[in-house]
Structure formats: structure tokens, C-alpha cells
mmCIF file of N, CA, C and O in Angstrom:
data_model
loop_
_atom_site.group_PDB
_atom_site.id
_atom_site.type_symbol
_atom_site.label_atom_id
_atom_site.label_comp_id
_atom_site.label_asym_id
_atom_site.label_seq_id
_atom_site.Cartn_x
_atom_site.Cartn_y
_atom_site.Cartn_z
ATOM 1 N N MET A 1108 115.477 118.740 102.667
ATOM 2 C CA MET A 1108 115.663 119.931 103.477
ATOM 3 C C MET A 1108 116.505 120.928 102.679
ATOM 4 O O MET A 1108 117.597 120.619 102.228
ATOM 5 N N ASN A 1109 115.957 122.101 102.515
ATOM 6 C CA ASN A 1109 116.583 123.134 101.701
ATOM 7 C C ASN A 1109 117.404 124.077 102.588
ATOM 8 O O ASN A 1109 116.981 124.417 103.690
ATOM 9 N N ALA A 1110 118.557 124.496 102.107
ATOM 10 C CA ALA A 1110 119.420 125.383 102.893
ATOM 11 C C ALA A 1110 118.732 126.716 103.164
ATOM 12 O O ALA A 1110 118.887 127.292 104.238
ATOM 13 N N GLN A 1111 117.960 127.204 102.194
ATOM 14 C CA GLN A 1111 117.271 128.484 102.384
ATOM 15 C C GLN A 1111 116.222 128.373 103.487
ATOM 16 O O GLN A 1111 116.047 129.287 104.285
ATOM 17 N N ASP A 1112 115.535 127.238 103.547
ATOM 18 C CA ASP A 1112 114.554 127.020 104.621
ATOM 19 C C ASP A 1112 115.246 127.024 105.976
ATOM 20 O O ASP A 1112 114.703 127.520 106.964
ATOM 21 N N LEU A 1113 116.438 126.462 106.023
ATOM 22 C CA LEU A 1113 117.186 126.408 107.281
ATOM 23 C C LEU A 1113 117.627 127.800 107.717
ATOM 24 O O LEU A 1113 117.637 128.108 108.908
ATOM 25 N N ARG A 1114 117.998 128.638 106.768
ATOM 26 C CA ARG A 1114 118.457 129.992 107.112
ATOM 27 C C ARG A 1114 117.332 130.833 107.702
ATOM 28 O O ARG A 1114 117.583 131.786 108.439
ATOM 29 N N ASP A 1115 116.083 130.482 107.368
ATOM 30 C CA ASP A 1115 114.933 131.229 107.879
ATOM 31 C C ASP A 1115 114.587 130.842 109.310
ATOM 32 O O ASP A 1115 113.816 131.539 109.963
ATOM 33 N N LYS A 1116 115.133 129.743 109.806
ATOM 34 C CA LYS A 1116 114.823 129.268 111.156
ATOM 35 C C LYS A 1116 115.741 129.919 112.186
ATOM 36 O O LYS A 1116 116.834 130.376 111.863
ATOM 37 N N SER A 1117 115.281 129.908 113.420
ATOM 38 C CA SER A 1117 116.097 130.443 114.513
ATOM 39 C C SER A 1117 117.119 129.390 114.942
ATOM 40 O O SER A 1117 116.946 128.198 114.653
ATOM 41 N N PRO A 1118 118.172 129.807 115.633
ATOM 42 C CA PRO A 1118 119.170 128.833 116.107
ATOM 43 C C PRO A 1118 118.580 127.736 117.000
ATOM 44 O O PRO A 1118 119.005 126.587 116.933
ATOM 45 N N ASP A 1119 117.578 128.089 117.808
ATOM 46 C CA ASP A 1119 116.948 127.077 118.662
ATOM 47 C C ASP A 1119 116.218 126.031 117.833
ATOM 48 O O ASP A 1119 116.295 124.830 118.116
ATOM 49 N N GLN A 1120 115.523 126.476 116.796
ATOM 50 C CA GLN A 1120 114.838 125.541 115.918
ATOM 51 C C GLN A 1120 115.843 124.646 115.191
ATOM 52 O O GLN A 1120 115.607 123.461 114.994
ATOM 53 N N LEU A 1121 116.970 125.233 114.801
ATOM 54 C CA LEU A 1121 118.001 124.454 114.115
ATOM 55 C C LEU A 1121 118.594 123.394 115.040
ATOM 56 O O LEU A 1121 118.851 122.272 114.611
ATOM 57 N N ARG A 1122 118.788 123.744 116.305
ATOM 58 C CA ARG A 1122 119.313 122.757 117.259
ATOM 59 C C ARG A 1122 118.328 121.616 117.468
ATOM 60 O O ARG A 1122 118.730 120.461 117.606
ATOM 61 N N GLU A 1123 117.031 121.936 117.489
ATOM 62 C CA GLU A 1123 116.007 120.890 117.605
ATOM 63 C C GLU A 1123 116.037 119.974 116.384
ATOM 64 O O GLU A 1123 115.953 118.749 116.516
ATOM 65 N N ASP A 1124 116.148 120.575 115.194
ATOM 66 C CA ASP A 1124 116.238 119.782 113.968
ATOM 67 C C ASP A 1124 117.477 118.886 114.000
ATOM 68 O O ASP A 1124 117.417 117.726 113.600
ATOM 69 N N LEU A 1125 118.582 119.445 114.467
ATOM 70 C CA LEU A 1125 119.829 118.680 114.533
ATOM 71 C C LEU A 1125 119.685 117.489 115.472
ATOM 72 O O LEU A 1125 120.109 116.378 115.149
ATOM 73 N N ALA A 1126 119.055 117.705 116.607
ATOM 74 C CA ALA A 1126 118.859 116.605 117.552
ATOM 75 C C ALA A 1126 117.985 115.511 116.953
ATOM 76 O O ALA A 1126 118.292 114.318 117.096
ATOM 77 N N SER A 1127 116.920 115.893 116.272
ATOM 78 C CA SER A 1127 116.037 114.878 115.688
ATOM 79 C C SER A 1127 116.729 114.141 114.544
ATOM 80 O O SER A 1127 116.544 112.928 114.381
ATOM 81 N N LEU A 1128 117.540 114.849 113.760
ATOM 82 C CA LEU A 1128 118.267 114.192 112.678
ATOM 83 C C LEU A 1128 119.306 113.216 113.218
ATOM 84 O O LEU A 1128 119.485 112.118 112.679
ATOM 85 N N LYS A 1129 119.987 113.605 114.292
ATOM 86 C CA LYS A 1129 120.977 112.703 114.884
ATOM 87 C C LYS A 1129 120.296 111.465 115.469
ATOM 88 O O LYS A 1129 120.829 110.358 115.378
ATOM 89 N N LYS A 1130 119.122 111.649 116.042
ATOM 90 C CA LYS A 1130 118.366 110.515 116.575
ATOM 91 C C LYS A 1130 117.958 109.578 115.441
ATOM 92 O O LYS A 1130 118.047 108.353 115.559
ATOM 93 N N GLU A 1131 117.511 110.171 114.326
ATOM 94 C CA GLU A 1131 117.132 109.359 113.175
ATOM 95 C C GLU A 1131 118.340 108.617 112.608
ATOM 96 O O GLU A 1131 118.240 107.444 112.236
ATOM 97 N N ALA A 1132 119.496 109.286 112.549
ATOM 98 C CA ALA A 1132 120.712 108.645 112.045
ATOM 99 C C ALA A 1132 121.093 107.462 112.931
ATOM 100 O O ALA A 1132 121.496 106.400 112.430
ATOM 101 N N PHE A 1133 120.963 107.619 114.234
ATOM 102 C CA PHE A 1133 121.253 106.523 115.154
ATOM 103 C C PHE A 1133 120.331 105.337 114.889
ATOM 104 O O PHE A 1133 120.768 104.186 114.816
ATOM 105 N N ASN A 1134 119.037 105.636 114.741
ATOM 106 C CA ASN A 1134 118.072 104.568 114.480
ATOM 107 C C ASN A 1134 118.351 103.864 113.158
ATOM 108 O O ASN A 1134 118.223 102.637 113.059
ATOM 109 N N LEU A 1135 118.752 104.625 112.145
ATOM 110 C CA LEU A 1135 119.077 104.024 110.851
ATOM 111 C C LEU A 1135 120.311 103.132 110.954
ATOM 112 O O LEU A 1135 120.350 102.050 110.360
ATOM 113 N N ARG A 1136 121.317 103.580 111.708
ATOM 114 C CA ARG A 1136 122.509 102.747 111.899
ATOM 115 C C ARG A 1136 122.154 101.451 112.622
ATOM 116 O O ARG A 1136 122.666 100.383 112.300
ATOM 117 N N PHE A 1137 121.274 101.560 113.600
ATOM 118 C CA PHE A 1137 120.844 100.381 114.348
ATOM 119 C C PHE A 1137 120.093 99.415 113.431
ATOM 120 O O PHE A 1137 120.326 98.201 113.472
ATOM 121 N N GLN A 1138 119.214 99.957 112.590
ATOM 122 C CA GLN A 1138 118.475 99.116 111.646
ATOM 123 C C GLN A 1138 119.419 98.437 110.660
ATOM 124 O O GLN A 1138 119.228 97.273 110.306
ATOM 125 N N GLN A 1139 120.445 99.154 110.224
ATOM 126 C CA GLN A 1139 121.398 98.580 109.281
ATOM 127 C C GLN A 1139 122.172 97.435 109.924
ATOM 128 O O GLN A 1139 122.401 96.401 109.305
ATOM 129 N N ALA A 1140 122.541 97.603 111.172
ATOM 130 C CA ALA A 1140 123.302 96.576 111.875
ATOM 131 C C ALA A 1140 122.473 95.310 112.074
ATOM 132 O O ALA A 1140 123.017 94.201 112.064
ATOM 133 N N THR A 1141 121.164 95.474 112.257
ATOM 134 C CA THR A 1141 120.308 94.312 112.470
ATOM 135 C C THR A 1141 119.748 93.753 111.164
ATOM 136 O O THR A 1141 119.055 92.744 111.177
ATOM 137 N N GLY A 1142 120.027 94.429 110.062
ATOM 138 C CA GLY A 1142 119.546 93.955 108.765
ATOM 139 C C GLY A 1142 118.116 94.352 108.456
ATOM 140 O O GLY A 1142 117.512 93.802 107.539
ATOM 141 N N ALA A 1143 117.558 95.270 109.208
ATOM 142 C CA ALA A 1143 116.168 95.673 109.015
ATOM 143 C C ALA A 1143 116.025 96.918 108.139
ATOM 144 O O ALA A 1143 114.905 97.326 107.846
ATOM 145 N N LEU A 1144 117.122 97.504 107.715
ATOM 146 C CA LEU A 1144 117.062 98.750 106.946
ATOM 147 C C LEU A 1144 116.682 98.444 105.503
ATOM 148 O O LEU A 1144 117.354 97.680 104.818
ATOM 149 N N GLU A 1145 115.597 99.056 105.043
ATOM 150 C CA GLU A 1145 115.136 98.837 103.674
ATOM 151 C C GLU A 1145 115.596 99.942 102.737
ATOM 152 O O GLU A 1145 116.008 99.687 101.620
ATOM 153 N N ASN A 1146 115.532 101.188 103.204
ATOM 154 C CA ASN A 1146 115.892 102.327 102.362
ATOM 155 C C ASN A 1146 117.281 102.816 102.767
ATOM 156 O O ASN A 1146 117.424 103.687 103.628
ATOM 157 N N THR A 1147 118.307 102.270 102.134
ATOM 158 C CA THR A 1147 119.676 102.627 102.508
ATOM 159 C C THR A 1147 120.038 104.047 102.099
ATOM 160 O O THR A 1147 120.921 104.650 102.691
ATOM 161 N N ALA A 1148 119.349 104.596 101.111
ATOM 162 C CA ALA A 1148 119.632 105.958 100.659
ATOM 163 C C ALA A 1148 119.256 106.978 101.732
ATOM 164 O O ALA A 1148 119.783 108.093 101.745
ATOM 165 N N ARG A 1149 118.361 106.599 102.630
ATOM 166 C CA ARG A 1149 117.927 107.528 103.686
ATOM 167 C C ARG A 1149 119.094 107.901 104.589
ATOM 168 O O ARG A 1149 119.161 109.028 105.080
ATOM 169 N N MET A 1150 120.032 106.991 104.803
ATOM 170 C CA MET A 1150 121.204 107.284 105.642
ATOM 171 C C MET A 1150 122.000 108.446 105.055
ATOM 172 O O MET A 1150 122.419 109.347 105.775
ATOM 173 N N ARG A 1151 122.200 108.420 103.758
ATOM 174 C CA ARG A 1151 122.952 109.473 103.092
ATOM 175 C C ARG A 1151 122.231 110.808 103.183
ATOM 176 O O ARG A 1151 122.841 111.851 103.453
ATOM 177 N N ILE A 1152 120.925 110.782 102.988
ATOM 178 C CA ILE A 1152 120.130 112.005 103.048
ATOM 179 C C ILE A 1152 120.197 112.621 104.442
ATOM 180 O O ILE A 1152 120.395 113.833 104.592
ATOM 181 N N VAL A 1153 120.052 111.786 105.463
ATOM 182 C CA VAL A 1153 120.077 112.285 106.841
ATOM 183 C C VAL A 1153 121.446 112.846 107.177
ATOM 184 O O VAL A 1153 121.571 113.906 107.797
ATOM 185 N N ARG A 1154 122.507 112.155 106.756
ATOM 186 C CA ARG A 1154 123.869 112.620 107.038
ATOM 187 C C ARG A 1154 124.117 113.985 106.396
ATOM 188 O O ARG A 1154 124.718 114.874 107.012
ATOM 189 N N ARG A 1155 123.634 114.164 105.189
ATOM 190 C CA ARG A 1155 123.816 115.454 104.509
ATOM 191 C C ARG A 1155 122.964 116.550 105.129
ATOM 192 O O ARG A 1155 123.384 117.712 105.180
ATOM 193 N N ASP A 1156 121.765 116.185 105.595
ATOM 194 C CA ASP A 1156 120.921 117.170 106.287
ATOM 195 C C ASP A 1156 121.586 117.634 107.582
ATOM 196 O O ASP A 1156 121.516 118.810 107.929
ATOM 197 N N VAL A 1157 122.216 116.704 108.290
ATOM 198 C CA VAL A 1157 122.950 117.074 109.510
ATOM 199 C C VAL A 1157 124.047 118.079 109.157
ATOM 200 O O VAL A 1157 124.215 119.097 109.845
ATOM 201 N N ALA A 1158 124.761 117.819 108.086
ATOM 202 C CA ALA A 1158 125.829 118.731 107.672
ATOM 203 C C ALA A 1158 125.271 120.104 107.299
ATOM 204 O O ALA A 1158 125.867 121.132 107.645
ATOM 205 N N ARG A 1159 124.123 120.124 106.624
ATOM 206 C CA ARG A 1159 123.502 121.410 106.258
ATOM 207 C C ARG A 1159 123.130 122.208 107.499
ATOM 208 O O ARG A 1159 123.376 123.415 107.562
ATOM 209 N N VAL A 1160 122.510 121.534 108.459
ATOM 210 C CA VAL A 1160 122.087 122.225 109.680
ATOM 211 C C VAL A 1160 123.303 122.767 110.425
ATOM 212 O O VAL A 1160 123.301 123.919 110.883
ATOM 213 N N LYS A 1161 124.353 121.965 110.537
ATOM 214 C CA LYS A 1161 125.563 122.416 111.227
ATOM 215 C C LYS A 1161 126.194 123.604 110.504
ATOM 216 O O LYS A 1161 126.668 124.552 111.147
ATOM 217 N N THR A 1162 126.194 123.576 109.192
ATOM 218 C CA THR A 1162 126.763 124.673 108.410
ATOM 219 C C THR A 1162 126.000 125.970 108.653
ATOM 220 O O THR A 1162 126.599 127.021 108.892
ATOM 221 N N VAL A 1163 124.681 125.889 108.624
ATOM 222 C CA VAL A 1163 123.872 127.093 108.834
ATOM 223 C C VAL A 1163 124.047 127.606 110.260
ATOM 224 O O VAL A 1163 124.133 128.825 110.486
ATOM 225 N N LEU A 1164 124.119 126.696 111.229
ATOM 226 C CA LEU A 1164 124.354 127.124 112.615
ATOM 227 C C LEU A 1164 125.690 127.850 112.750
ATOM 228 O O LEU A 1164 125.775 128.892 113.415
ATOM 229 N N ASN A 1165 126.728 127.319 112.118
ATOM 230 C CA ASN A 1165 128.039 127.967 112.173
ATOM 231 C C ASN A 1165 128.023 129.319 111.472
ATOM 232 O O ASN A 1165 128.665 130.270 111.933
ATOM 233 N N GLN A 1166 127.295 129.417 110.366
ATOM 234 C CA GLN A 1166 127.186 130.699 109.667
ATOM 235 C C GLN A 1166 126.481 131.737 110.541
ATOM 236 O O GLN A 1166 126.899 132.888 110.602
ATOM 237 N N LYS A 1167 125.434 131.320 111.215
ATOM 238 C CA LYS A 1167 124.712 132.242 112.091
ATOM 239 C C LYS A 1167 125.580 132.666 113.275
ATOM 240 O O LYS A 1167 125.551 133.820 113.687
ATOM 241 N N ALA A 1168 126.378 131.744 113.812
ATOM 242 C CA ALA A 1168 127.253 132.073 114.921
ATOM 243 C C ALA A 1168 128.339 133.053 114.468
ATOM 244 O O ALA A 1168 128.659 134.004 115.187
ATOM 245 N N ALA A 1169 128.892 132.850 113.305
ATOM 246 C CA ALA A 1169 129.921 133.754 112.781
ATOM 247 C C ALA A 1169 129.337 135.128 112.501
ATOM 248 O O ALA A 1169 129.975 136.163 112.743
ATOM 249 N N GLU A 1170 128.105 135.139 112.001
ATOM 250 C CA GLU A 1170 127.433 136.404 111.720
ATOM 251 C C GLU A 1170 127.162 137.175 113.008
ATOM 252 O O GLU A 1170 127.339 138.395 113.067
ATOM 253 N N ALA A 1171 126.775 136.464 114.041
ATOM 254 C CA ALA A 1171 126.520 137.107 115.337
ATOM 255 C C ALA A 1171 127.801 137.624 115.964
ATOM 256 O O ALA A 1171 127.813 138.680 116.609
ATOM 257 N N ALA A 1172 128.887 136.880 115.780
ATOM 258 C CA ALA A 1172 130.165 137.308 116.343
ATOM 259 C C ALA A 1172 130.723 138.526 115.599
ATOM 260 O O ALA A 1172 131.419 139.355 116.203
ATOM 261 N N ALA A 1173 130.410 138.655 114.332
ATOM 262 C CA ALA A 1173 130.910 139.775 113.549
ATOM 263 C C ALA A 1173 130.202 141.082 113.921
ATOM 264 O O ALA A 1173 130.769 142.167 113.771
ATOM 265 N N ASN A 1174 128.981 140.967 114.413
ATOM 266 C CA ASN A 1174 128.219 142.189 114.758
ATOM 267 C C ASN A 1174 128.526 142.684 116.124
ATOM 268 O O ASN A 1174 129.011 142.362 117.013
#
């Protein structure tokens, strides 16, 4: 997930992406706890994508507040 792609999305789309990423992170944590997780690197990728989405959402909120 590219930061520039995220900036092109609307805040509603970003919130939807955030919800799906958090759901995926939960499922990955559950798989790890049960020993079923095969791709452990996916957890890191999802966690960083969540951070990217939150960052872009905060930037958009600050931009809206400044105007």
C-alpha cells in the first residue's frame, strides 16, 4: 500500500481500509496464537499499513481544520 495511493482516497474510503486492515491484523494474531500462521512477515506489513492509513487520515483532518 503506497502513501500516495492513500492520499488520493476519500476519508470514508480510508476508514473502510482501516477497518479491514484491523480485522486482518486480528485474524493474523489469532492464527499466530494457534500456531497456524505461515507468513509471519504479513503481520508487520499489515501493522505498517494501519499506521500509514492513520497518518493520512490525521493529515487530512489537520488540513481540513486549517481551512
